[in-house]
Short mmCIF file of C-alpha atoms and ligand atoms in Angstrom, two decimals:
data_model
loop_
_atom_site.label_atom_id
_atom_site.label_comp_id
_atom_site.label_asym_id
_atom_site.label_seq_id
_atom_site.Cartn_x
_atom_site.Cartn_y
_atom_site.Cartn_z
CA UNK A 1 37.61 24.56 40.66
CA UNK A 2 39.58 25.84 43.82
CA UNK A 3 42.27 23.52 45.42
CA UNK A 4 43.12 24.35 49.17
CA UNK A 5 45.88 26.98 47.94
CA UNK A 6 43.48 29.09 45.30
CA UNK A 7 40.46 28.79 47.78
CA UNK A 8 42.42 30.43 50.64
CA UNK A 9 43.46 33.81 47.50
CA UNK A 10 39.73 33.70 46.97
CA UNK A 11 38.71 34.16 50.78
CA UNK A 12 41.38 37.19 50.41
CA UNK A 13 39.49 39.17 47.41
CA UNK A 14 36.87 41.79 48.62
CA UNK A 15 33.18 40.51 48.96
CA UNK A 16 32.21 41.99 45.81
CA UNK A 17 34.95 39.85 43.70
CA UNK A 18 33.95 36.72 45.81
CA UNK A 19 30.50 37.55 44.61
CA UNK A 20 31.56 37.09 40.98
CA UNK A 21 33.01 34.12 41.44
CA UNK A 22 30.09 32.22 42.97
CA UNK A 23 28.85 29.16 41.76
CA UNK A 24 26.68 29.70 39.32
CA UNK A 25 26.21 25.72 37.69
CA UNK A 26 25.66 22.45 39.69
CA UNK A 27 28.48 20.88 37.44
CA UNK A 28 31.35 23.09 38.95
CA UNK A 29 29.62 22.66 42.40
CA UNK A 30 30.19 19.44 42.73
CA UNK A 31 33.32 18.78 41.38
CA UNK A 32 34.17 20.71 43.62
CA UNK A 33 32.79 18.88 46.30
CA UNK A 34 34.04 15.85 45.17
CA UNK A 35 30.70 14.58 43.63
CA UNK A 36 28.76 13.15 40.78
CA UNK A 37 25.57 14.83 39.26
CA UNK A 38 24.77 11.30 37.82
CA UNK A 39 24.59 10.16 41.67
CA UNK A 40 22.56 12.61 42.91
CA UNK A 41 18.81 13.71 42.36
CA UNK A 42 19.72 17.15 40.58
CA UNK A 43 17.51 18.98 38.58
CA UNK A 44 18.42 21.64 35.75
CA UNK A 45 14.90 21.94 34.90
CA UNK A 46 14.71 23.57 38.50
CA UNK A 47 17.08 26.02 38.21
CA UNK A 48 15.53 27.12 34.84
CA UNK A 49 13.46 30.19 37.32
CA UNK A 50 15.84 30.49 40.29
CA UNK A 51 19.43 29.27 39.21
CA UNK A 52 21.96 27.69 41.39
CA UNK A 53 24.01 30.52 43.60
CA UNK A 54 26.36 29.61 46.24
CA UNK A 55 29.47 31.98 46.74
CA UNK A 56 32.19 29.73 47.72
CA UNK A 57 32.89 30.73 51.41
CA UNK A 58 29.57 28.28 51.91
CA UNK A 59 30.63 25.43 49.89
CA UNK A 60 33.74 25.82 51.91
CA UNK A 61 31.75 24.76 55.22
CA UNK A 62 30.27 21.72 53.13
CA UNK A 63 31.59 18.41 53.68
CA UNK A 64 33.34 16.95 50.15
CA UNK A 65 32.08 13.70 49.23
CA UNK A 66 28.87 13.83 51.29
CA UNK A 67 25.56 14.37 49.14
CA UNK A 68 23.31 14.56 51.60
CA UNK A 69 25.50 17.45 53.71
CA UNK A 70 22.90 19.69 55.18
CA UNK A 71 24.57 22.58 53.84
CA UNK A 72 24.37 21.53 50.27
CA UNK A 73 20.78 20.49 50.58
CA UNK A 74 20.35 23.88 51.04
CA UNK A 75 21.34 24.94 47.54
CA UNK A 76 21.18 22.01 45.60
CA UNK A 77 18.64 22.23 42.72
CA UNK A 78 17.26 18.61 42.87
CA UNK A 79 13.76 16.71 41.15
CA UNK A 80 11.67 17.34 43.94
CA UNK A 81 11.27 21.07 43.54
CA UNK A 82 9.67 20.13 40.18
CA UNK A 83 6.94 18.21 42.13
CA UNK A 84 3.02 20.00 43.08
CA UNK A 85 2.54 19.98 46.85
CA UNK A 86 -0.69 20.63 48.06
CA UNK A 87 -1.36 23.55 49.67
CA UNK A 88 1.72 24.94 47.97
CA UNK A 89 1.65 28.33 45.95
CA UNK A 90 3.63 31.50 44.29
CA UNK A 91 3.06 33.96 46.95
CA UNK A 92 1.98 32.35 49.74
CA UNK A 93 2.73 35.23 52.26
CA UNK A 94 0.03 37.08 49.96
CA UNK A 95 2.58 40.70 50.35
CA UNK A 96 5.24 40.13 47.20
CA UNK A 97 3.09 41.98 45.06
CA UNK A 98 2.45 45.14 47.01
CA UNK A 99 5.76 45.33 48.67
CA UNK A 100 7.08 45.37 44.84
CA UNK A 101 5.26 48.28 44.27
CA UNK A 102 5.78 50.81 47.00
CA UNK A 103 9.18 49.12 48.41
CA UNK A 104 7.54 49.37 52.01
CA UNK A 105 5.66 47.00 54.06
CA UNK A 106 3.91 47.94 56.93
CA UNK A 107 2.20 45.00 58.20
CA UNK A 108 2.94 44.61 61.92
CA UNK A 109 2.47 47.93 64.71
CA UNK A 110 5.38 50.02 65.31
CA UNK A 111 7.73 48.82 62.16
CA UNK A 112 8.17 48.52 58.46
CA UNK A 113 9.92 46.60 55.85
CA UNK A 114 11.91 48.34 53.45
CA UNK A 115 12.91 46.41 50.24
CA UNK A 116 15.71 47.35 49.11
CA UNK A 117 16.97 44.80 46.25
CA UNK A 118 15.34 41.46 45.39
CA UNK A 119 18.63 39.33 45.22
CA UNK A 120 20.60 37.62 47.01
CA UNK A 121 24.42 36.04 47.39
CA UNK A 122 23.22 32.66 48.17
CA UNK A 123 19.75 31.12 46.53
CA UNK A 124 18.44 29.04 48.99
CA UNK A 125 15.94 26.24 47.84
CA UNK A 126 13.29 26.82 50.14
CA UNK A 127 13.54 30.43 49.55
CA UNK A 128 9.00 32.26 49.55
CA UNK A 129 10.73 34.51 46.83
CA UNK A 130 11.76 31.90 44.42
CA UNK A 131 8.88 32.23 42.41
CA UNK A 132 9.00 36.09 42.33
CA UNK A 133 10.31 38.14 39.52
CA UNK A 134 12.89 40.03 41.07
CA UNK A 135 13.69 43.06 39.40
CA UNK A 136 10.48 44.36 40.35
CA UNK A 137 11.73 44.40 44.17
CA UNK A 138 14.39 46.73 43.12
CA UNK A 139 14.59 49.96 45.03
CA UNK A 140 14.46 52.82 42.35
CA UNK A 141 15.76 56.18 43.49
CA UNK A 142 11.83 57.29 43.13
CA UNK A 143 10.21 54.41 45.61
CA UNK A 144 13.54 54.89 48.09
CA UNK A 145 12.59 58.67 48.47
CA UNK A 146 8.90 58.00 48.47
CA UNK A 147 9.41 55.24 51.22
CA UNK A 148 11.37 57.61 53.30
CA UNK A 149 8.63 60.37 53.00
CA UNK A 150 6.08 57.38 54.02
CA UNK A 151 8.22 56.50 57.44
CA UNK A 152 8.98 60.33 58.31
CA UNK A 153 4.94 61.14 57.85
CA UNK A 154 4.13 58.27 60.33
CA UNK A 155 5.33 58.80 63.82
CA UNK A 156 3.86 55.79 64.86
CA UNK A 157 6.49 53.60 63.32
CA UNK A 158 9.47 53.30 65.49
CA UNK A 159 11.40 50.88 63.81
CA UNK A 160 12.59 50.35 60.17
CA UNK A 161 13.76 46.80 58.98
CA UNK A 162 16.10 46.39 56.08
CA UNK A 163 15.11 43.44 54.38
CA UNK A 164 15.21 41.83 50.76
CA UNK A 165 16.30 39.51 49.52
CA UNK A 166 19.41 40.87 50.81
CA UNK A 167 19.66 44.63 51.87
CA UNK A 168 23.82 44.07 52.16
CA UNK A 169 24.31 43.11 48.38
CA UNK A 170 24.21 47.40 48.37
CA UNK A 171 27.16 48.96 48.00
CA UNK A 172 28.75 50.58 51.21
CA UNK A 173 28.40 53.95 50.25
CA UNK A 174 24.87 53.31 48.82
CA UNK A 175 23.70 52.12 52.40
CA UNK A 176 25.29 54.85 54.49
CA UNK A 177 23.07 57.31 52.41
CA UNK A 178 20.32 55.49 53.12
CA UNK A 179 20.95 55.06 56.68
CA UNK A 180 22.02 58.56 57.14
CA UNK A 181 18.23 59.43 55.84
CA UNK A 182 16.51 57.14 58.45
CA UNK A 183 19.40 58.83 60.98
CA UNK A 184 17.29 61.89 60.21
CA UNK A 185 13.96 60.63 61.34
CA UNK A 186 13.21 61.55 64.79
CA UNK A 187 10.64 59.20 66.01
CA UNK A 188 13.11 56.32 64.79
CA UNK A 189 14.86 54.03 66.90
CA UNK A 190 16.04 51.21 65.45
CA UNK A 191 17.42 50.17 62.88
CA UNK A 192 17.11 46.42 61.37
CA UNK A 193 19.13 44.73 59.12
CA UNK A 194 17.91 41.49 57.94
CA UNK A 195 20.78 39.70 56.14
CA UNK A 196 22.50 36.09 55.27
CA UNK A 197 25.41 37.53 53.93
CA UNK A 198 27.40 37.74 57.49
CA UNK A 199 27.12 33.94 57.48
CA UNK A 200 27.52 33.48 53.73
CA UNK A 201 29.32 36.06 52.64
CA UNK A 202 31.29 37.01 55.92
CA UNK A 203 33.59 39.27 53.53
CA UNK A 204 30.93 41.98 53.44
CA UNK A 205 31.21 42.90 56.85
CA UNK A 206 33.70 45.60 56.42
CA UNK A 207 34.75 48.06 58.03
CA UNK A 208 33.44 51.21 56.31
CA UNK A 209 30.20 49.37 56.67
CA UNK A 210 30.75 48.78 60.38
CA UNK A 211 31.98 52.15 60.57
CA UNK A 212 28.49 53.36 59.05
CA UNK A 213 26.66 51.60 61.47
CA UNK A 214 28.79 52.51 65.00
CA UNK A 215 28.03 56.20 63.62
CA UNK A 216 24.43 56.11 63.73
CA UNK A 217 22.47 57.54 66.48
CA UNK A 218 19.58 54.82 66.50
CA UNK A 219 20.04 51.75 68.07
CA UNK A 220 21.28 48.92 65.19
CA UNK A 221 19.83 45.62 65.30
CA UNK A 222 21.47 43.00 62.33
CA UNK A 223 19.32 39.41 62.52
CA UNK A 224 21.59 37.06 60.89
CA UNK A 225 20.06 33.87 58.67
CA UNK A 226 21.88 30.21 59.56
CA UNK A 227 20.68 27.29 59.59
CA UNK A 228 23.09 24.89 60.53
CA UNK A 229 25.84 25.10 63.00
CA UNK A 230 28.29 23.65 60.38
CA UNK A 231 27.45 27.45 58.16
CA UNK A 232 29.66 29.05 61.25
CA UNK A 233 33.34 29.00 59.57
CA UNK A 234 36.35 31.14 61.16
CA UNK A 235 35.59 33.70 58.61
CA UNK A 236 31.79 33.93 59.87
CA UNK A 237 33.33 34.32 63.24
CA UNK A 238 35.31 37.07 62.74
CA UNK A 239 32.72 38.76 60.60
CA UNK A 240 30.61 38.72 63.98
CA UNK A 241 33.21 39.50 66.34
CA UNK A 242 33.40 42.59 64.25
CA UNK A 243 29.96 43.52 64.59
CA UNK A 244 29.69 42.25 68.23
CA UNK A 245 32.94 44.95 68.78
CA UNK A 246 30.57 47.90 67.32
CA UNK A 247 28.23 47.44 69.75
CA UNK A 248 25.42 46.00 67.32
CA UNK A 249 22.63 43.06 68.52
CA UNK A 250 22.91 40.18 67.13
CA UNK A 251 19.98 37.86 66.59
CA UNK A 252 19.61 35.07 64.25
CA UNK A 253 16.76 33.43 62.31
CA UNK A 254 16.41 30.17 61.04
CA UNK A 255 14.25 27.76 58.94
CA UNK A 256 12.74 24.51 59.82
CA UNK A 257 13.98 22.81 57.65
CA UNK A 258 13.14 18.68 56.40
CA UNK A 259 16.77 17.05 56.47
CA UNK A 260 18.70 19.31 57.18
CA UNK A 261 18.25 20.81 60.81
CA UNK A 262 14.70 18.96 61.81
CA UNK A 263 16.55 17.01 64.72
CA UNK A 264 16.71 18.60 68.35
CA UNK A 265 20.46 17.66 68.45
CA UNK A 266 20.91 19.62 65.62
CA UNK A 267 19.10 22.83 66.74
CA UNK A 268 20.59 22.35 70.31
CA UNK A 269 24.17 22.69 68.41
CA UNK A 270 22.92 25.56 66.36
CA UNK A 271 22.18 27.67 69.34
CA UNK A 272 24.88 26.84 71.54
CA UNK A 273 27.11 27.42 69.10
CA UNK A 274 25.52 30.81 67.58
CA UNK A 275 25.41 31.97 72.08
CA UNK A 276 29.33 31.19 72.19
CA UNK A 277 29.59 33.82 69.25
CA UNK A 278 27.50 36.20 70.72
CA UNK A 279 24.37 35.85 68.85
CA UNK A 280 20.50 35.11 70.17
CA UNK A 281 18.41 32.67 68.86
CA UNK A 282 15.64 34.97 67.60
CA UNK A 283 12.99 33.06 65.75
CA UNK A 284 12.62 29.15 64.09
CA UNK A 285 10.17 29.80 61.23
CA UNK A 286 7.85 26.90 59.47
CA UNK A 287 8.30 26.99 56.38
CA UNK A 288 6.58 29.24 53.83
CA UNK A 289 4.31 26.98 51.71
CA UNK A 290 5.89 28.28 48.36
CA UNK A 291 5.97 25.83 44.78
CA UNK A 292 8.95 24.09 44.85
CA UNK A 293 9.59 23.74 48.44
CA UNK A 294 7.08 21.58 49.36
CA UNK A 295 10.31 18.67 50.09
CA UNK A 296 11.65 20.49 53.05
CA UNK A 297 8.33 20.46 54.90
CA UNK A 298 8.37 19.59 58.55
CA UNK A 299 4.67 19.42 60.12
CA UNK A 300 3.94 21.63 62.53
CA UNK A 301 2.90 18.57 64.84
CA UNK A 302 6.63 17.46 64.14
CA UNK A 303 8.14 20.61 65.52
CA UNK A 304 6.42 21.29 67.77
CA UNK A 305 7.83 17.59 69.36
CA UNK A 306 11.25 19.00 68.53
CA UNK A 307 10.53 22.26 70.19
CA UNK A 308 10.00 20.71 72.94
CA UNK A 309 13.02 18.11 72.96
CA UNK A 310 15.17 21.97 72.65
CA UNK A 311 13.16 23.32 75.69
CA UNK A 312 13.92 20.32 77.98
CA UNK A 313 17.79 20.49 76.72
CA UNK A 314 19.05 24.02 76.74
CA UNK A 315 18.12 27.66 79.10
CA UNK A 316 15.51 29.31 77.94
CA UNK A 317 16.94 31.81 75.84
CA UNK A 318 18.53 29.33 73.82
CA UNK A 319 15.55 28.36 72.36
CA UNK A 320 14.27 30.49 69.43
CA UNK A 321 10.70 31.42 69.51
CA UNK A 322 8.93 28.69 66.58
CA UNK A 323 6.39 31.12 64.50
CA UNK A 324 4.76 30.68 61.09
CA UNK A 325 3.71 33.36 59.07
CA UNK A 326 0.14 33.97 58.98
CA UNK A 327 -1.52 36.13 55.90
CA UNK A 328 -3.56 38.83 57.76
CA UNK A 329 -1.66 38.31 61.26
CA UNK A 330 -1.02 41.25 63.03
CA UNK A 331 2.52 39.25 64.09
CA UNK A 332 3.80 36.37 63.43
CA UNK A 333 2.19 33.65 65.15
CA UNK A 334 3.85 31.55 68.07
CA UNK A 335 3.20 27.78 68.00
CA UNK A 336 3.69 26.72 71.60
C1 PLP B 1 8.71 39.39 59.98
C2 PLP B 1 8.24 40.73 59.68
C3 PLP B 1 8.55 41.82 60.51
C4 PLP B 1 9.39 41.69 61.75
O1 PLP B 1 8.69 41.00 62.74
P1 PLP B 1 9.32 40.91 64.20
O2 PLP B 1 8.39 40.01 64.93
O3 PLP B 1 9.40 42.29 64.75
O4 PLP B 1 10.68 40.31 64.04
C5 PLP B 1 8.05 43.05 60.18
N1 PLP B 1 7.27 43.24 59.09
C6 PLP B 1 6.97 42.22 58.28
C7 PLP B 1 6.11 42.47 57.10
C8 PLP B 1 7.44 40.92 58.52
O5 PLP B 1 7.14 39.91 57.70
S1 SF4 B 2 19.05 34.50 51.79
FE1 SF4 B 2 16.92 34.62 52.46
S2 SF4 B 2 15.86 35.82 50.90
FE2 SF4 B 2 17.84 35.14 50.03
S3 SF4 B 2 17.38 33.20 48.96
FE3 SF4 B 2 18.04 32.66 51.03
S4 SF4 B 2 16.11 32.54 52.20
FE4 SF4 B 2 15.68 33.65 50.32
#
């Protein structure tokens, strides 16, 4: 796999090419990293329903010769996830199912999920959707159009959320057309975009696509997904400098996650350095208790201890709001 000279012509090819070329195997993932599979705890077995993905702008932020680098934890199929966790389940959000069917979910007052696509550039490990099948979160032409009749009926929504898996793995001109259509909607305001790919993909963040969003008349809001303040490369900078230029809020989201970021010092980096980009810590989320993930639990007793340790370190809006998601909840709930 890539030396230093072919990974720097990769980082050149358009998003859609560095796509293609992810890493799709845990052999070619960590030779590249300079590992062993016979050293580590990996699984095959676990990627059998949700395969190994990790484009190689991410790898690129890993360490080489570390296996327990918190950005390979991330991705790494490994025993564990083969392991029954009490309390652990296949949907435990409970709203897979009927977002599948209608592509909308309107849960909370005042905004709605739309689903546009149920993949993703990067599979993360302790990814709720793991378990899902997801073609059936694909937007059809049919649901798209219905979902747009559903927000223009209801003039009580006033925000609509772009969400996934990953609503950037559209094409460009696929997402102007659909943002044009919200455009449309009068009692609108905002629009959300809920994606990883500016931190794992920075390549997608191109300009037709900013150019898309700067021409919108509703507000745009993108909340970011990272983790770790080792996933913020040059390349993620830029991609946010570009986004930061075209006027757009930046928030980011993260998850609690066992071994990788469940240390205060670690969260304390992760916002400073996500502020000096120009990005708000938006929300820390427990974990949702999906099969396979049980491994990276932290208990909420245990965070809310590191909370805490964050509040007494940093200014007050450096510290992301910690929430779990609550089936029935008419938000997500605050622990503190
Ligand atoms: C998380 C979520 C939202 C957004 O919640 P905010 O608190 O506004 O960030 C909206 N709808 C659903 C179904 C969600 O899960
Ligand atoms: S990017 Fe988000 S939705 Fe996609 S696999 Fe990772 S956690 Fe899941």
């Amino acid at each position: 796999m890539p030396e230093p000279q072919s990974e720097i012509q990769h980082l050149t090819k358009n998003w859609q090419q560095q796509l293609a070329d992810a890493f799709n195997n845990i052999e070619d993932l960590c030779r590249y990293l300079h590992l062993s599979p016979d050293d580590l705890p990996v699984s095959v077995a676990a990627t059998e329903n949700f395969p190994l993905r990790v484009p190689l702008s991410f790898a690129a932020c890993m360490e080489k010769g570390n296996p327990h680098d918190p950005l390979l934890r991330q991705v790494l199929p490994i025993n564990e996830e083969l392991f029954a966790y009490p309390g652990f389940n296949h949907d435990p959000v409970g709203d897979l199912a009927s977002a599948a069917q209608s592509g909308v979910l309107h849960k909370y007052h005042g905004r709605v999920l739309l689903i546009n696509t149920g993949s993703c550039a990067i599979n993360c490990r302790y990814c709720f959707r793991r378990n899902f099948p997801y073609a059936d979160l694909q937007l059809s032409k049919q649901k798209e159009e219905a979902a747009i009749r559903y927000i223009q009926a209801d003039a009580s929504i006033s925000e609509v959320i772009l969400s996934g898996g990953d609503p950037l793995l559209l094409s460009d001109a696929r997402l102007s057309r659909l943002i044009q259509q919200l455009n449309g909607i009068t009692h609108l305001k905002r629009i959300r975009i809920h994606s990883r790919l500016p931190i794992v993909l920075p390549a997608r963040i191109t300009g037709e696509f900013i150019n898309t969003l700067t021409e919108s008349p509703k507000q745009i809001v993108i909340v970011v997904h990272c983790n770790h303040a080792n996933e913020i490369s040059d390349c993620v900078i830029a991609a946010c400098n570009l986004l930061k230029t075209g006027g757009i809020t930046v928030f980011n989201q993260s998850v609690l996650l066992k071994g990788i970021n469940d240390n205060a010092e670690v969260l304390c980096e992760l916002s400073e350095q996500l502020f000096s980009r120009g990005i708000i810590p938006y929300y820390l989320h427990l974990l949702d208790k999906a099969t396979g993930t049980g491994h990276f639990e932290v208990s909420e007793q245990q965070a809310l201890i590191l909370i805490r340790q964050v509040q007494a370190a940093l200014p007050g809006y450096l510290v992301p709001k910690l929430v779990k998601e609550q089936a029935g909840a008419a938000s997500k709930l605050s622990i503190l």
